[in-house]
C-alpha cells in the first residue's frame, strides 16, 4: 500500500510545465463568462437511454432545435464529456448551444460514469468509451427527425481522443471536432511534455497490477486523484485549474449514487488500460471527412491538438483561442468559439 500511495502522488503531480504556474487562482476563474449549468431558453433536454455493442445501457440528454418542420430531418452531433466528468459538466453546455443553431444534439455519459451502466464505477475502458460514441450514432440514426447521413462528433478533453478513436472505424461520423483535447494514451504513457520516464511508467504499471490483485482478493478499491479534494501550498497549478472547475460551484456535480469526493477520480487499477490506447494511429484514414481541433493558446494540453493536427489528413484545421487555457474552454462562454463550431458542422454535415 505504501508503494501505491507514492505512485498516486506521482500521478497527481507529474510533468507539469513551469509555464503552468501562471494559471488563474480559483476565485478568479469562476467569472469571465463561466456558465457550465447553462439552461437554454429555446431548447429542452430529454433523458434518453440506449445500449452500446457491449449491451451496456448508455444514458444521454437529447436536445432538439426549436421549430423543426414536421417530417424534416436535421443534422446531429454527439457530444462527449471531459475524462472523469459527466454529461452535466461541459458537454450539455455545448449540446444546448449547438441545438440553438439547428442541430439535434446528444450529450452522453460514458460507460462507468454518471448515469450510464458499468461496474466497478470509474473504470478506465477506452475501447468501450469509443463504442459509446458509435452507439450514440446508432441511436440518432433511428430517430425520425435526424438525418442519418449527417451526424458529427464533438469530444471535449479526453473525449476528443475517444471521438477520434470511434471515427477511425465508424464512417457514419461525418465531421469530427475536438476542444481542449487530451490524448489519454500519450498522457498515461509519457505525461505532459514527455515528462514521464519509462521507469516511472513501469512503476505505475507494477503498482496498478499489484492493486488489481488486491481488489481481486476482495480488498478496497483505490482511485487516482484526477482532481484533488483540497488545495495546499504544494498543489501544482494544473491541479488548481481543475480544482476550480470540479471542486467549486462553477462546475461541481455529483451524480446519483456517487460521492462528491470521488468524482473525476478513475479506478487506479484500470488506469493502465490507457497505456494501450493510441487514438492518433491511422488518424489520417479519417480523411476526407473534415476535422477541427480547438485549443486555448495557453492550454497545458495544446501539445495533443498539435500532434493530432500534424498527423491528420485533409481537410483539417487547428483553431487557437486567444486568452484561453485548458479548462477555460469547458464553460467560459465568452471564450468558447461556438460560431466556429457551428460553421464547421454546418459545412461538414451539409446535404450532399
XYZ file of C-alpha atoms in Angstrom:
352
model
C 0.000 0.000 0.000
C 2.941 2.342 0.639
C 4.071 1.915 -2.974
C 0.549 2.630 -4.227
C 0.385 5.811 -2.151
C 3.666 7.039 -3.584
C 2.572 6.282 -7.136
C -0.705 8.108 -6.665
C 1.212 11.156 -5.503
C 3.343 10.903 -8.631
C 0.270 10.683 -10.864
C -1.232 13.742 -9.222
C 1.782 15.951 -9.850
C 3.616 14.523 -12.847
C 5.109 16.553 -15.656
C 3.578 19.931 -15.017
C 5.267 22.530 -17.205
C 6.718 25.541 -15.422
C 4.628 27.899 -17.537
C 1.520 26.406 -15.978
C 2.369 28.065 -12.678
C 0.738 31.207 -14.040
C -2.705 29.560 -14.017
C -5.581 31.557 -12.597
C -6.318 31.393 -8.891
C -9.582 29.593 -8.021
C -11.514 32.704 -7.090
C -10.583 34.461 -10.338
C -11.686 31.830 -12.805
C -15.287 31.481 -11.665
C -16.004 34.675 -13.614
C -15.277 35.611 -17.228
C -18.423 34.051 -18.648
C -18.256 30.694 -16.863
C -21.720 29.131 -17.304
C -21.404 25.348 -17.028
C -25.003 24.883 -15.879
C -26.466 26.955 -18.713
C -30.144 26.366 -19.454
C -31.238 27.323 -22.940
C -34.431 29.373 -23.262
C -35.247 27.742 -26.607
C -34.247 24.054 -26.440
C -35.213 21.485 -23.849
C -33.361 18.360 -22.859
C -34.856 14.862 -22.830
C -33.288 11.936 -20.957
C -32.736 9.011 -23.313
C -31.228 5.545 -22.970
C -29.807 3.030 -25.422
C -27.284 0.184 -25.435
C -23.761 0.026 -26.755
C -22.420 -3.066 -28.522
C -21.370 -4.483 -25.156
C -25.071 -4.394 -24.190
C -24.434 -1.783 -21.519
C -27.005 0.965 -21.043
C -25.807 4.412 -22.040
C -27.687 7.475 -20.767
C -27.742 10.810 -22.529
C -29.562 14.108 -22.805
C -31.107 14.722 -26.213
C -31.735 18.268 -27.422
C -33.903 19.181 -30.409
C -33.823 22.583 -32.082
C -36.970 24.648 -31.847
C -39.268 24.833 -34.837
C -38.170 21.783 -36.807
C -40.685 21.380 -39.662
C -42.863 18.291 -39.438
C -41.256 15.396 -41.259
C -37.880 17.103 -41.657
C -34.563 15.508 -40.743
C -31.886 17.628 -39.082
C -28.136 17.136 -38.785
C -26.987 15.827 -35.415
C -23.902 15.932 -33.183
C -22.823 13.535 -30.420
C -21.063 15.370 -27.569
C -18.607 13.619 -25.232
C -17.654 14.997 -21.804
C -14.168 15.535 -20.362
C -12.420 12.462 -18.954
C -13.635 11.860 -15.413
C -16.560 14.229 -15.821
C -20.213 13.529 -16.653
C -22.605 14.974 -19.224
C -23.680 17.731 -16.821
C -20.140 19.103 -16.935
C -19.318 20.981 -20.136
C -20.934 18.673 -22.694
C -24.549 19.703 -22.014
C -23.499 23.335 -22.383
C -22.027 22.624 -25.821
C -25.001 20.454 -26.784
C -27.501 23.195 -25.978
C -25.546 25.899 -27.767
C -25.351 23.766 -30.929
C -29.015 22.807 -30.681
C -29.850 26.516 -30.649
C -28.194 26.668 -34.074
C -30.341 23.950 -35.614
C -28.570 20.694 -34.721
C -30.063 17.766 -32.872
C -27.503 17.053 -30.159
C -26.900 14.210 -27.750
C -24.672 14.641 -24.677
C -23.830 11.226 -23.234
C -22.401 9.777 -20.050
C -19.580 7.419 -20.971
C -19.869 3.901 -19.561
C -18.821 3.546 -15.904
C -19.533 7.253 -15.314
C -22.601 9.297 -14.436
C -25.908 7.598 -15.162
C -24.528 5.104 -17.665
C -24.041 1.449 -16.729
C -20.826 -0.280 -15.775
C -19.198 -1.662 -12.657
C -16.880 -1.133 -10.993
C -17.553 2.584 -11.194
C -14.975 4.930 -12.703
C -13.322 2.093 -14.635
C -10.963 3.172 -17.417
C -12.091 1.453 -20.631
C -11.188 3.452 -23.766
C -12.497 0.854 -26.210
C -15.890 0.920 -24.518
C -15.875 4.722 -24.311
C -15.329 4.877 -28.077
C -18.104 2.374 -28.641
C -20.448 4.533 -26.560
C -19.990 7.251 -29.177
C -20.815 4.867 -32.014
C -23.814 3.646 -30.004
C -24.991 7.257 -29.775
C -24.733 7.388 -33.575
C -26.827 4.195 -33.702
C -29.460 5.861 -31.545
C -29.524 9.092 -33.518
C -29.709 7.199 -36.806
C -33.003 5.632 -35.733
C -34.710 8.921 -34.864
C -37.218 10.123 -37.444
C -36.120 13.766 -37.026
C -32.400 13.051 -37.632
C -30.691 12.685 -40.997
C -28.567 9.542 -40.509
C -26.175 10.713 -43.228
C -25.402 13.945 -41.373
C -24.096 13.018 -37.914
C -20.953 14.511 -36.382
C -18.938 14.016 -33.220
C -17.579 16.529 -30.714
C -15.226 15.492 -27.933
C -14.117 17.699 -25.042
C -10.815 16.940 -23.269
C -10.377 13.143 -23.095
C -13.473 12.544 -25.202
C -11.629 14.209 -28.059
C -9.413 11.130 -28.238
C -12.427 8.813 -27.852
C -14.299 10.542 -30.706
C -11.256 10.186 -32.949
C -10.896 6.530 -31.977
C -14.562 5.949 -32.858
C -14.403 7.881 -36.124
C -11.499 5.808 -37.430
C -13.773 2.755 -37.597
C -17.186 4.442 -37.907
C -17.596 6.274 -41.231
C -21.059 7.450 -40.169
C -19.339 10.169 -38.119
C -19.082 12.666 -40.951
C -17.346 15.568 -39.189
C -15.139 15.464 -36.087
C -14.307 18.335 -33.727
C -12.313 18.350 -30.508
C -11.956 21.004 -27.800
C -9.088 21.106 -25.269
C -8.254 17.583 -26.347
C -6.226 15.162 -24.282
C -4.667 12.118 -25.938
C -5.364 9.927 -22.933
C -2.965 7.259 -24.167
C 0.001 9.590 -24.584
C -0.775 11.331 -21.292
C -0.709 7.984 -19.458
C 2.433 6.709 -21.195
C 4.663 9.751 -21.124
C 2.917 12.559 -19.249
C 2.759 16.168 -20.361
C 5.654 17.345 -22.498
C 7.112 13.811 -22.421
C 7.947 14.382 -18.769
C 7.348 10.822 -17.567
C 10.236 8.379 -17.888
C 9.950 4.753 -18.913
C 10.984 3.780 -15.397
C 8.135 5.837 -13.940
C 5.718 4.275 -16.398
C 6.811 0.786 -15.435
C 6.487 1.645 -11.753
C 2.909 2.818 -12.303
C 2.105 -0.353 -14.246
C 3.543 -2.524 -11.474
C 1.685 -0.633 -8.765
C -1.611 -0.791 -10.687
C -1.149 -4.525 -11.244
C -0.479 -5.052 -7.557
C -3.630 -3.104 -6.740
C -5.651 -5.117 -9.260
C -4.754 -8.290 -7.358
C -5.711 -6.639 -4.068
C -9.160 -5.893 -5.484
C -9.475 -9.396 -6.974
C -8.945 -10.765 -3.472
C -11.696 -8.518 -2.125
C -9.605 -5.593 -0.974
C -10.632 -1.942 -1.148
C -10.503 -0.042 -4.430
C -8.057 2.818 -4.872
C -8.768 5.856 -7.037
C -6.387 8.182 -8.841
C -6.679 11.809 -7.694
C -7.985 13.040 -11.049
C -8.865 16.235 -9.186
C -7.635 16.766 -5.653
C -10.186 17.471 -2.930
C -8.261 20.244 -1.224
C -5.509 22.699 -2.063
C -2.304 23.303 -0.194
C 0.874 25.257 -0.802
C 2.332 22.413 -2.881
C -0.666 21.838 -5.167
C 0.528 22.163 -8.800
C -1.017 24.841 -10.971
C -2.764 22.402 -13.327
C -4.433 20.700 -10.379
C -5.567 24.144 -9.213
C -7.056 24.760 -12.654
C -9.098 21.552 -12.485
C -9.986 22.140 -8.815
C -11.543 25.476 -9.717
C -13.981 23.742 -12.041
C -14.673 20.369 -10.428
C -14.476 21.316 -6.747
C -16.323 24.651 -6.700
C -19.888 25.697 -7.573
C -18.572 26.662 -11.002
C -18.694 23.036 -12.227
C -19.060 20.629 -9.308
C -21.665 17.933 -9.890
C -22.239 14.645 -8.071
C -24.271 12.006 -9.952
C -26.758 9.897 -8.028
C -25.003 7.025 -6.282
C -21.590 8.697 -6.394
C -19.806 10.723 -3.728
C -18.514 14.243 -4.195
C -15.018 13.249 -3.047
C -14.677 10.540 -5.713
C -15.999 12.463 -8.700
C -13.462 12.727 -11.560
C -11.257 10.034 -9.991
C -10.578 6.935 -12.147
C -10.105 3.476 -10.679
C -6.328 3.223 -10.290
C -6.021 -0.476 -11.138
C -7.653 0.176 -14.522
C -5.688 3.301 -15.418
C -3.022 1.283 -17.241
C -5.538 0.478 -19.981
C -4.817 3.957 -21.329
C -1.233 2.899 -21.978
C -2.532 0.578 -24.711
C -4.638 3.371 -26.236
C -3.255 5.004 -29.412
C -6.079 7.159 -30.813
C -3.894 9.032 -33.310
C -2.563 5.909 -35.017
C -4.105 5.910 -38.522
C -5.885 9.209 -37.844
C -5.141 10.131 -41.461
C -7.595 7.408 -42.578
C -10.477 9.589 -41.366
C -9.849 11.831 -44.395
C -11.690 13.122 -46.420
C -14.068 13.699 -43.508
C -13.237 17.113 -42.004
C -11.569 17.539 -38.628
C -11.378 20.612 -36.397
C -9.060 20.859 -33.390
C -9.743 23.714 -30.958
C -7.337 24.620 -28.173
C -6.567 27.559 -25.949
C -3.317 29.341 -26.720
C -2.164 28.913 -23.117
C -3.651 25.426 -22.580
C -1.318 22.946 -20.901
C -2.846 20.308 -23.204
C -2.160 22.087 -26.510
C 0.501 19.534 -27.481
C -2.201 16.912 -28.087
C -4.190 19.055 -30.541
C -0.946 19.960 -32.306
C 0.029 16.294 -32.581
C -3.377 15.236 -33.910
C -3.422 18.071 -36.430
C 0.057 17.187 -37.656
C -0.913 13.547 -38.243
C -4.451 14.050 -39.614
C -5.306 14.080 -43.309
C -7.076 16.868 -45.150
C -9.353 18.692 -44.681
C -8.275 19.763 -41.205
C -7.946 22.906 -39.129
C -6.234 23.812 -35.875
C -8.034 26.757 -34.257
C -6.414 28.704 -31.422
C -8.472 30.584 -28.840
C -6.605 33.610 -27.554
C -6.533 34.119 -23.807
C -7.795 30.601 -23.079
C -6.300 27.776 -21.079
C -7.443 24.155 -20.988
C -10.363 24.334 -18.538
C -11.428 27.774 -19.786
C -12.987 26.047 -22.800
C -15.115 23.790 -20.600
C -17.559 26.539 -19.734
C -16.426 30.119 -20.370
C -18.983 31.211 -22.901
C -17.134 34.410 -23.755
C -14.150 32.332 -24.901
C -15.657 29.173 -26.394
C -15.854 29.652 -30.199
C -19.421 28.427 -30.678
C -19.681 30.264 -34.001
C -16.647 28.383 -35.282
C -18.139 25.053 -34.222
C -21.478 25.958 -35.792
C -19.885 26.855 -39.121
C -17.714 23.736 -39.051
C -20.639 21.382 -38.513
C -22.893 23.231 -40.945
C -20.313 22.742 -43.677
C -19.190 19.283 -42.608
C -22.757 17.993 -42.304
C -24.181 19.794 -45.328
C -26.592 17.891 -47.543
C -24.620 16.033 -50.172
